[in-house]
Short mmCIF file of C-alpha atoms in Angstrom, two decimals:
data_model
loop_
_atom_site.label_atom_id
_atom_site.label_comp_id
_atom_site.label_asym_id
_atom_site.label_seq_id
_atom_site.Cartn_x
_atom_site.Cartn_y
_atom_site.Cartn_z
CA UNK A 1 -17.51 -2.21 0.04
CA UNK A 2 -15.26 -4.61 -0.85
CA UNK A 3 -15.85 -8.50 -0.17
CA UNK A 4 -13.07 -11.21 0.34
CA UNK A 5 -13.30 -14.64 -0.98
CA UNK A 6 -15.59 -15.55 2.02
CA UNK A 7 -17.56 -13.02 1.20
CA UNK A 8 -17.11 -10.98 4.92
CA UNK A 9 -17.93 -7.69 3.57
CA UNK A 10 -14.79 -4.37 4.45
CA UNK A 11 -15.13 -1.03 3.91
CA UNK A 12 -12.81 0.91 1.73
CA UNK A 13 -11.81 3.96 2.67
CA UNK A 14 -9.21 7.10 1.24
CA UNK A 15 -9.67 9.35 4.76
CA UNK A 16 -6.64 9.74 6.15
CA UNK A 17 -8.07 10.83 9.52
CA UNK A 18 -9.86 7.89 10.01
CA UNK A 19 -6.30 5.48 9.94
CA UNK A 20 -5.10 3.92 13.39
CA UNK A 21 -1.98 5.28 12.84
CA UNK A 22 -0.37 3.44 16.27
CA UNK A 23 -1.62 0.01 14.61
CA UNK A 24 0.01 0.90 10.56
CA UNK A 25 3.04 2.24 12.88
CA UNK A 26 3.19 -1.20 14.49
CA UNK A 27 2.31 -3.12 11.84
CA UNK A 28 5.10 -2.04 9.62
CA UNK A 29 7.75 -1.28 12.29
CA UNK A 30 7.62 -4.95 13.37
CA UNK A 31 6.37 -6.68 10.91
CA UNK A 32 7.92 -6.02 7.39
CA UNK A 33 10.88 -6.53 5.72
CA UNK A 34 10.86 -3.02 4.22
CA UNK A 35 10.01 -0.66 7.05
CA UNK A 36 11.52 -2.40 10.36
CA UNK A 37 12.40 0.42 13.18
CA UNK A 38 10.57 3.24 11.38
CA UNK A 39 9.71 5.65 13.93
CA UNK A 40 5.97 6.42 14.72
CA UNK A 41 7.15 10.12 13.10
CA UNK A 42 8.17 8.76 10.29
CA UNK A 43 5.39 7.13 9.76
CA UNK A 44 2.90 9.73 10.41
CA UNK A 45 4.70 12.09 7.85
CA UNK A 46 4.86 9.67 5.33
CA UNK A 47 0.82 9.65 6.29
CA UNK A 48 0.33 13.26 5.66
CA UNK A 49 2.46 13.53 2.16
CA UNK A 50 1.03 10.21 0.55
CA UNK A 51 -2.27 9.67 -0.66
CA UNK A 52 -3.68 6.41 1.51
CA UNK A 53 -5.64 3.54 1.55
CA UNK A 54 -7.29 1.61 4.22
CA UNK A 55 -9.82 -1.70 4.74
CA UNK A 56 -11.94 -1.86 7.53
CA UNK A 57 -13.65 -4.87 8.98
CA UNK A 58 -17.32 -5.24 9.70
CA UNK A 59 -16.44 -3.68 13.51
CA UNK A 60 -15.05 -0.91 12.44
CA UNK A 61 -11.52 -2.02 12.96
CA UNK A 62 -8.41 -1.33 10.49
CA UNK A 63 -7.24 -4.83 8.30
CA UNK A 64 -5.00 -3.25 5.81
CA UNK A 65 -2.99 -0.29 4.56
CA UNK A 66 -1.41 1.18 1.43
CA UNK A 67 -0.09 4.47 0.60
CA UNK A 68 1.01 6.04 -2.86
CA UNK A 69 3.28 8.89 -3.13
CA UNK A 70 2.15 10.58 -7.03
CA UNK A 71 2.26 13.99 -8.88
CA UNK A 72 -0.99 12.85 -9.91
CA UNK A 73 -0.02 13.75 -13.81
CA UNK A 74 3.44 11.23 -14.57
CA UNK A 75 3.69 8.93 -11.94
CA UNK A 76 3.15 6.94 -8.64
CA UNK A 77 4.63 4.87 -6.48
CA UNK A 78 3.11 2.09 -4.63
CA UNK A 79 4.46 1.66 -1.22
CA UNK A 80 3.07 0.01 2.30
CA UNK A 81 0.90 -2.11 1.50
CA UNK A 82 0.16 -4.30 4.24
CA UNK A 83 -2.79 -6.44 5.24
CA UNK A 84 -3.25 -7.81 8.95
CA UNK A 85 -1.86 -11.37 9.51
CA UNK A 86 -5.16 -12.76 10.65
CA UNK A 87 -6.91 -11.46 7.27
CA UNK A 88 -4.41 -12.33 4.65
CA UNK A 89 -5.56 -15.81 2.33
CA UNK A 90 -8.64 -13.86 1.77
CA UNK A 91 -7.49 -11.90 -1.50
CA UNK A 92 -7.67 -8.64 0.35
CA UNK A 93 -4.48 -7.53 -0.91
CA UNK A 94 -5.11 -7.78 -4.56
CA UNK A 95 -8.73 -5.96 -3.71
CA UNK A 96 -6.74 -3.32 -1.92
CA UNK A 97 -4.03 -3.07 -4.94
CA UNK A 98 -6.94 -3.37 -7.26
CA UNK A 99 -8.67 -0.16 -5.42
CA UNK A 100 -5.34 1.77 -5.86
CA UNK A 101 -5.12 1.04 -9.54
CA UNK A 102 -8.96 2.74 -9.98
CA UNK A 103 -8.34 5.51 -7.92
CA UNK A 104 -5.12 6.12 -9.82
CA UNK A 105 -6.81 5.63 -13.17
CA UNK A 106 -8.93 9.28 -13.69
CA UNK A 107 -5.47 10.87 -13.63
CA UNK A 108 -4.08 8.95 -16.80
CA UNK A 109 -0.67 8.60 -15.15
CA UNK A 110 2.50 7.41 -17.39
CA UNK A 111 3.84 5.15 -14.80
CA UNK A 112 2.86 3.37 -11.11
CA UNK A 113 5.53 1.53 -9.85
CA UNK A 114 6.43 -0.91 -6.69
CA UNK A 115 9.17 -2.95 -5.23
CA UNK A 116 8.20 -5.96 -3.75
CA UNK A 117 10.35 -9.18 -2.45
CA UNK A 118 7.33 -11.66 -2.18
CA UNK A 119 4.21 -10.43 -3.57
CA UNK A 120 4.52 -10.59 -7.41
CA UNK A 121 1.09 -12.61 -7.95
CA UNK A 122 -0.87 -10.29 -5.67
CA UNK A 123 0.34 -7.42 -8.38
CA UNK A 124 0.20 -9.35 -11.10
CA UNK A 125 -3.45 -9.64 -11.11
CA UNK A 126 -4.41 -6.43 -11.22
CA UNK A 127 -1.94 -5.54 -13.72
CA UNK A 128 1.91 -5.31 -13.02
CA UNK A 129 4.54 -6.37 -14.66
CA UNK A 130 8.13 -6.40 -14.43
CA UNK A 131 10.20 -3.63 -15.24
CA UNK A 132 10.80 -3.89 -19.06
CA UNK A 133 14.40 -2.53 -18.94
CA UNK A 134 15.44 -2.69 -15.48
CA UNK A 135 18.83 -1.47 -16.44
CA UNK A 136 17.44 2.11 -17.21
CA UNK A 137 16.42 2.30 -13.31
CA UNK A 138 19.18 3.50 -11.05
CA UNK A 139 18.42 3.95 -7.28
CA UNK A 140 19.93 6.73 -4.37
CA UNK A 141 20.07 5.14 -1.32
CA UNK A 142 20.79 6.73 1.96
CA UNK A 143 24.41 5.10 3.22
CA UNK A 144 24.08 1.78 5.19
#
């Protein structure tokens, strides 16, 4: 279990079975920056290659997501991550990035990255940092 700042107790959970795939689908077709128009396909592959996350309310209903594509030996990346707007202010997303980075740990990976526009303090308590040398990165990106 994992409790916000007011203490309403959610349920952690790694099953992929158990994710309401139309609401992640909606959530981050409509309502993120990064992911706008992905098709519910898309999204339910992404599902099945990606280890994932999930917080559940006391109803039983999905509040957040996350998924992290790894090797599970080198690296990881952090990708998704999206809690529902009527639960965010409640520190769920540093709880849920914060249940990622233990999961991840056991495997003793070299690296976990993420990308993020607006979320640098929600990462930055569990343990992110900038890139140190940014300029070693380089990116392939499909044509616009």
């Amino acid at each position: 279990m994992i409790s916000d700042s007011g203490n309403d107790a959610y349920e952690l959970s790694t099953d992929p079975d158990r994710l309401d795939v139309a609401t992640v689908h909606r959530w981050l077709s409509t309502d993120t920056y990064w992911a706008k128009g992905r098709s519910r396909e898309q999204v339910e592959e992404t599902i099945r290659a990606s280890l994932t996350f999930a917080l559940y309310g006391a109803g039983g209903e999905q509040v957040a997501y996350a998924r992290v594509i790894t090797d599970r030996v080198t690296f990881a990346w952090l990708c998704d991550v999206y809690v529902a707007r009527d639960h965010r202010g409640r520190g769920l997303g540093t709880r849920l990035a914060e249940a990622v980075r233990d999961h991840l740990a056991p495997f003793g990976l070299r690296r976990v990255l993420l990308a993020t526009l607006d979320a640098h303090e929600v990462y930055a308590k569990v343990g992110f940092t900038p890139v140190p040398h940014p300029e070693t990165f380089m990116v392939l990106s499909a044509a616009e």
